[in-house]
Amino acid sequence: MFRRLILAALIAAGTAHAADLPEPISALLQAAHIPPEAAGIVVLRGDTTLVSHNAQQSMQPASTMKLFTTMTALEQLGPAFRGRTEFRTSAEVVNGVLQGDLILRGGGDVDLNEDVLLHMLQALRNQGIRKIKGDVLLDRQLFQPARPDVGQPPFDEYPWAYYNVIPDALLTNTNLLKLEMRSTGNKLGLVMMPEMDKVGIRSEMKLSDAPCSSWEAGWRSPDVARSGDKIEVVLHGSFPKNCIKSTSVDVMDHHDYLERLLRATWRKLGGSISGEVREADATATATPTAIVTTSPAASAMPANPDADASPAANADAASAQPSAAPATRLLAEHVSRPLPEMLRDINKFSDNTLARTVFLMLGSLQADPVLGSRPIAPDGSAASTPMRAETAIRAWLQTQRIDANGLVFDNGSGLSRTERATPAQLAGVLQAGLKSLWMPEFLSSLPIAATDGTMRKRLKDSPAALRARIKTGSLKSVIAIAGYVTDDNNQPCIVVAILNDEHVANGAGRTVLDGVIDWVARSK
């Protein structure tokens, strides 16, 4: 089937093609009405350049941008790197009562979910704590700004969708609510998970006669209604009769989500909180109850968690209270899976939230052989975490002698209208990947053609099936691929192809890019 599409394109296009492109690829572009100037393509076999078309052109790379983030993360942080979450305090426990504040400190733990939170809270109960007399401080100060999501305009018309979740250092359960919808007759039943304190759900959806398989056609963006201290998630649109479906939505504020999950979970364990659950800002984390100092376990977090954001402010706080801050002690902790496992989810399934988190890790954390990770020491600048992350990537590119001209970073995931890269730069990252100590970990993170991830359904009848590892990317008017393809002589080739044109829609762009991969797989 795929080969027939290529042959049809060749017949339709005749012999017209760009001078520096192989005729089959040129023909596919012409058949898709994509002008050659909208395409950037590089194919390398060892030191030989097979194709170089607009190689230095700065283009929107979509999710192939994740290769800059993931390759640099492996090189800079290493395969044993993990994110951390900690419960800490400087207060004593008297007769089951924690006499001061409890700090929940975020360390970019991508696996922090309701089960992890349950086990961490259970660890407090196991130590005899049943009541927290002070406040619970939610410390997101590792990343600066601490809440990158606040004030951000929606990327598209689906702000509730998983791929649009903006991370912070204490993101829990990816801030998602799982909704189960079950309609029988003229009734719609709803179940929302996880259970949260004073959070409910109701439906304003109308039941329809549409087939269950097309339920998403009637879905409309949900919203949140507040009444006093109660929150209600409200569903809109229509839903088919006699249908069972589930979906996940991001509609709650990050603070509300974690506070209400924590309260509900702690209550189920028989615990109580006298104070508030509140955000720890830079001032709060400079108080004696929030500073980490010298206990062995405490080395997982900085002496001042705002050090990455404002060293000058940290110095002022330290001089104001030179000896007032006691050491905090670790009560419970959780570490994420190792970095290579994160990268497989990022690249195989193009996970934007996870990619953005790793990007921010590059600007805030370094590897620790015992703890998995620890914050980067202050460097005397007031740079934000994204700026530090970009600096880390550009520094690594320089060590690889990859020209960074035309490269533009936003969040490191490609879910952006401002990020830019050239095909040559992506090819350089792929070349570095083959020479890296962590080459096996990097290659194993890429989708395999006709097998898994975003390439699972592509190129099944091509010789590239099972023999190409390709990172994909797509946005409106953008489609891209970057990865490795084994040719007909069993030689590995580097392939990068980016199309920036409105005619890539409806599968036309994908056909062109699959044609590029197929051509390389058949080449000798």
PDB file of N, CA and C in Angstrom, residues 219-269:
ATOM      1  N   TRP A 219     -17.942  16.221  22.655  1.00  0.00           N
ATOM      2  CA  TRP A 219     -17.259  16.707  23.863  1.00  0.00           C
ATOM      3  C   TRP A 219     -16.963  18.195  23.753  1.00  0.00           C
ATOM      4  N   ARG A 220     -17.209  18.913  24.816  1.00  0.00           N
ATOM      5  CA  ARG A 220     -16.866  20.328  24.900  1.00  0.00           C
ATOM      6  C   ARG A 220     -15.993  20.552  26.129  1.00  0.00           C
ATOM      7  N   SER A 221     -15.240  21.600  26.124  1.00  0.00           N
ATOM      8  CA  SER A 221     -14.295  21.844  27.217  1.00  0.00           C
ATOM      9  C   SER A 221     -15.012  21.924  28.561  1.00  0.00           C
ATOM     10  N   PRO A 222     -14.574  21.133  29.550  1.00  0.00           N
ATOM     11  CA  PRO A 222     -15.159  21.228  30.893  1.00  0.00           C
ATOM     12  C   PRO A 222     -14.651  22.473  31.614  1.00  0.00           C
ATOM     13  N   ASP A 223     -15.338  22.853  32.667  1.00  0.00           N
ATOM     14  CA  ASP A 223     -14.852  23.958  33.480  1.00  0.00           C
ATOM     15  C   ASP A 223     -15.055  23.648  34.947  1.00  0.00           C
ATOM     16  N   VAL A 224     -14.667  24.586  35.804  1.00  0.00           N
ATOM     17  CA  VAL A 224     -14.709  24.409  37.252  1.00  0.00           C
ATOM     18  C   VAL A 224     -15.566  25.496  37.860  1.00  0.00           C
ATOM     19  N   ALA A 225     -16.516  25.091  38.717  1.00  0.00           N
ATOM     20  CA  ALA A 225     -17.367  26.039  39.439  1.00  0.00           C
ATOM     21  C   ALA A 225     -17.023  25.982  40.922  1.00  0.00           C
ATOM     22  N   ARG A 226     -16.950  27.146  41.564  1.00  0.00           N
ATOM     23  CA  ARG A 226     -16.647  27.227  42.992  1.00  0.00           C
ATOM     24  C   ARG A 226     -17.864  27.723  43.754  1.00  0.00           C
ATOM     25  N   SER A 227     -18.065  27.136  44.927  1.00  0.00           N
ATOM     26  CA  SER A 227     -19.108  27.583  45.845  1.00  0.00           C
ATOM     27  C   SER A 227     -18.543  27.460  47.250  1.00  0.00           C
ATOM     28  N   GLY A 228     -18.136  28.585  47.819  1.00  0.00           N
ATOM     29  CA  GLY A 228     -17.474  28.545  49.114  1.00  0.00           C
ATOM     30  C   GLY A 228     -16.159  27.806  49.008  1.00  0.00           C
ATOM     31  N   ASP A 229     -15.974  26.780  49.845  1.00  0.00           N
ATOM     32  CA  ASP A 229     -14.742  26.002  49.796  1.00  0.00           C
ATOM     33  C   ASP A 229     -14.895  24.737  48.965  1.00  0.00           C
ATOM     34  N   LYS A 230     -15.992  24.643  48.220  1.00  0.00           N
ATOM     35  CA  LYS A 230     -16.247  23.464  47.386  1.00  0.00           C
ATOM     36  C   LYS A 230     -15.936  23.771  45.922  1.00  0.00           C
ATOM     37  N   ILE A 231     -15.477  22.746  45.227  1.00  0.00           N
ATOM     38  CA  ILE A 231     -15.175  22.840  43.802  1.00  0.00           C
ATOM     39  C   ILE A 231     -15.978  21.785  43.065  1.00  0.00           C
ATOM     40  N   GLU A 232     -16.519  22.172  41.920  1.00  0.00           N
ATOM     41  CA  GLU A 232     -17.287  21.226  41.115  1.00  0.00           C
ATOM     42  C   GLU A 232     -16.795  21.284  39.674  1.00  0.00           C
ATOM     43  N   VAL A 233     -16.433  20.129  39.137  1.00  0.00           N
ATOM     44  CA  VAL A 233     -16.040  20.013  37.738  1.00  0.00           C
ATOM     45  C   VAL A 233     -17.315  19.800  36.920  1.00  0.00           C
ATOM     46  N   VAL A 234     -17.525  20.651  35.912  1.00  0.00           N
ATOM     47  CA  VAL A 234     -18.761  20.623  35.139  1.00  0.00           C
ATOM     48  C   VAL A 234     -18.453  20.190  33.704  1.00  0.00           C
ATOM     49  N   LEU A 235     -19.142  19.131  33.239  1.00  0.00           N
ATOM     50  CA  LEU A 235     -18.949  18.618  31.884  1.00  0.00           C
ATOM     51  C   LEU A 235     -20.000  19.196  30.948  1.00  0.00           C
ATOM     52  N   HIS A 236     -19.595  19.487  29.729  1.00  0.00           N
ATOM     53  CA  HIS A 236     -20.478  20.104  28.741  1.00  0.00           C
ATOM     54  C   HIS A 236     -20.480  19.295  27.442  1.00  0.00           C
ATOM     55  N   GLY A 237     -21.485  19.572  26.600  1.00  0.00           N
ATOM     56  CA  GLY A 237     -21.570  18.921  25.307  1.00  0.00           C
ATOM     57  C   GLY A 237     -22.602  17.816  25.294  1.00  0.00           C
ATOM     58  N   SER A 238     -22.293  16.745  24.587  1.00  0.00           N
ATOM     59  CA  SER A 238     -23.207  15.604  24.496  1.00  0.00           C
ATOM     60  C   SER A 238     -22.423  14.308  24.641  1.00  0.00           C
ATOM     61  N   PHE A 239     -23.175  13.236  24.953  1.00  0.00           N
ATOM     62  CA  PHE A 239     -22.553  11.927  25.145  1.00  0.00           C
ATOM     63  C   PHE A 239     -23.524  10.868  24.632  1.00  0.00           C
ATOM     64  N   PRO A 240     -23.007   9.859  23.913  1.00  0.00           N
ATOM     65  CA  PRO A 240     -23.905   8.853  23.327  1.00  0.00           C
ATOM     66  C   PRO A 240     -24.620   8.014  24.396  1.00  0.00           C
ATOM     67  N   LYS A 241     -25.809   7.594  24.064  1.00  0.00           N
ATOM     68  CA  LYS A 241     -26.543   6.670  24.927  1.00  0.00           C
ATOM     69  C   LYS A 241     -25.883   5.290  24.892  1.00  0.00           C
ATOM     70  N   ASN A 242     -26.014   4.571  25.994  1.00  0.00           N
ATOM     71  CA  ASN A 242     -25.481   3.204  26.104  1.00  0.00           C
ATOM     72  C   ASN A 242     -24.004   3.141  25.707  1.00  0.00           C
ATOM     73  N   CYS A 243     -23.221   3.962  26.380  1.00  0.00           N
ATOM     74  CA  CYS A 243     -21.800   4.093  26.040  1.00  0.00           C
ATOM     75  C   CYS A 243     -20.985   4.181  27.326  1.00  0.00           C
ATOM     76  N   ILE A 244     -19.804   3.583  27.302  1.00  0.00           N
ATOM     77  CA  ILE A 244     -18.881   3.656  28.436  1.00  0.00           C
ATOM     78  C   ILE A 244     -17.540   4.149  27.917  1.00  0.00           C
ATOM     79  N   LYS A 245     -17.079   5.271  28.441  1.00  0.00           N
ATOM     80  CA  LYS A 245     -15.803   5.838  28.031  1.00  0.00           C
ATOM     81  C   LYS A 245     -15.122   6.484  29.226  1.00  0.00           C
ATOM     82  N   SER A 246     -13.819   6.656  29.111  1.00  0.00           N
ATOM     83  CA  SER A 246     -13.076   7.383  30.137  1.00  0.00           C
ATOM     84  C   SER A 246     -12.092   8.328  29.475  1.00  0.00           C
ATOM     85  N   THR A 247     -11.781   9.405  30.173  1.00  0.00           N
ATOM     86  CA  THR A 247     -10.824  10.375  29.669  1.00  0.00           C
ATOM     87  C   THR A 247     -10.178  11.063  30.858  1.00  0.00           C
ATOM     88  N   SER A 248      -9.106  11.795  30.614  1.00  0.00           N
ATOM     89  CA  SER A 248      -8.427  12.545  31.666  1.00  0.00           C
ATOM     90  C   SER A 248      -8.365  14.009  31.274  1.00  0.00           C
ATOM     91  N   VAL A 249      -8.606  14.879  32.251  1.00  0.00           N
ATOM     92  CA  VAL A 249      -8.648  16.315  31.972  1.00  0.00           C
ATOM     93  C   VAL A 249      -7.824  17.078  32.992  1.00  0.00           C
ATOM     94  N   ASP A 250      -7.259  18.186  32.533  1.00  0.00           N
ATOM     95  CA  ASP A 250      -6.503  19.096  33.386  1.00  0.00           C
ATOM     96  C   ASP A 250      -7.310  20.383  33.494  1.00  0.00           C
ATOM     97  N   VAL A 251      -8.117  20.507  34.553  1.00  0.00           N
ATOM     98  CA  VAL A 251      -8.975  21.683  34.707  1.00  0.00           C
ATOM     99  C   VAL A 251      -8.798  22.364  36.054  1.00  0.00           C
ATOM    100  N   MET A 252      -8.111  21.728  36.995  1.00  0.00           N
ATOM    101  CA  MET A 252      -7.957  22.311  38.325  1.00  0.00           C
ATOM    102  C   MET A 252      -6.625  23.044  38.464  1.00  0.00           C
ATOM    103  N   ASP A 253      -6.647  24.097  39.266  1.00  0.00           N
ATOM    104  CA  ASP A 253      -5.411  24.790  39.603  1.00  0.00           C
ATOM    105  C   ASP A 253      -4.469  23.828  40.314  1.00  0.00           C
ATOM    106  N   HIS A 254      -3.174  23.967  40.074  1.00  0.00           N
ATOM    107  CA  HIS A 254      -2.189  23.052  40.656  1.00  0.00           C
ATOM    108  C   HIS A 254      -2.258  23.023  42.185  1.00  0.00           C
ATOM    109  N   HIS A 255      -2.447  24.186  42.797  1.00  0.00           N
ATOM    110  CA  HIS A 255      -2.515  24.217  44.260  1.00  0.00           C
ATOM    111  C   HIS A 255      -3.766  23.500  44.764  1.00  0.00           C
ATOM    112  N   ASP A 256      -4.914  23.815  44.170  1.00  0.00           N
ATOM    113  CA  ASP A 256      -6.162  23.160  44.575  1.00  0.00           C
ATOM    114  C   ASP A 256      -6.043  21.648  44.452  1.00  0.00           C
ATOM    115  N   TYR A 257      -5.469  21.205  43.352  1.00  0.00           N
ATOM    116  CA  TYR A 257      -5.371  19.768  43.101  1.00  0.00           C
ATOM    117  C   TYR A 257      -4.582  19.083  44.209  1.00  0.00           C
ATOM    118  N   LEU A 258      -3.374  19.583  44.479  1.00  0.00           N
ATOM    119  CA  LEU A 258      -2.519  18.920  45.461  1.00  0.00           C
ATOM    120  C   LEU A 258      -3.060  19.087  46.877  1.00  0.00           C
ATOM    121  N   GLU A 259      -3.522  20.278  47.207  1.00  0.00           N
ATOM    122  CA  GLU A 259      -4.057  20.483  48.567  1.00  0.00           C
ATOM    123  C   GLU A 259      -5.216  19.528  48.848  1.00  0.00           C
ATOM    124  N   ARG A 260      -6.149  19.430  47.935  1.00  0.00           N
ATOM    125  CA  ARG A 260      -7.348  18.636  48.186  1.00  0.00           C
ATOM    126  C   ARG A 260      -7.068  17.135  48.102  1.00  0.00           C
ATOM    127  N   LEU A 261      -6.094  16.761  47.298  1.00  0.00           N
ATOM    128  CA  LEU A 261      -5.681  15.361  47.282  1.00  0.00           C
ATOM    129  C   LEU A 261      -4.969  15.010  48.583  1.00  0.00           C
ATOM    130  N   LEU A 262      -4.104  15.894  49.042  1.00  0.00           N
ATOM    131  CA  LEU A 262      -3.369  15.649  50.279  1.00  0.00           C
ATOM    132  C   LEU A 262      -4.313  15.574  51.475  1.00  0.00           C
ATOM    133  N   ARG A 263      -5.270  16.499  51.564  1.00  0.00           N
ATOM    134  CA  ARG A 263      -6.209  16.498  52.689  1.00  0.00           C
ATOM    135  C   ARG A 263      -7.038  15.219  52.714  1.00  0.00           C
ATOM    136  N   ALA A 264      -7.544  14.812  51.556  1.00  0.00           N
ATOM    137  CA  ALA A 264      -8.371  13.610  51.506  1.00  0.00           C
ATOM    138  C   ALA A 264      -7.571  12.366  51.870  1.00  0.00           C
ATOM    139  N   THR A 265      -6.344  12.291  51.375  1.00  0.00           N
ATOM    140  CA  THR A 265      -5.509  11.118  51.641  1.00  0.00           C
ATOM    141  C   THR A 265      -5.094  11.053  53.109  1.00  0.00           C
ATOM    142  N   TRP A 266      -4.690  12.202  53.670  1.00  0.00           N
ATOM    143  CA  TRP A 266      -4.270  12.246  55.075  1.00  0.00           C
ATOM    144  C   TRP A 266      -5.443  11.894  56.003  1.00  0.00           C
ATOM    145  N   ARG A 267      -6.633  12.380  55.653  1.00  0.00           N
ATOM    146  CA  ARG A 267      -7.819  12.067  56.461  1.00  0.00           C
ATOM    147  C   ARG A 267      -8.132  10.576  56.428  1.00  0.00           C
ATOM    148  N   LYS A 268      -7.994   9.957  55.254  1.00  0.00           N
ATOM    149  CA  LYS A 268      -8.253   8.511  55.156  1.00  0.00           C
ATOM    150  C   LYS A 268      -7.285   7.716  56.019  1.00  0.00           C
ATOM    151  N   LEU A 269      -6.102   8.257  56.246  1.00  0.00           N
ATOM    152  CA  LEU A 269      -5.108   7.581  57.078  1.00  0.00           C
ATOM    153  C   LEU A 269      -5.282   7.907  58.559  1.00  0.00           C
TER     154      LEU A 269
END
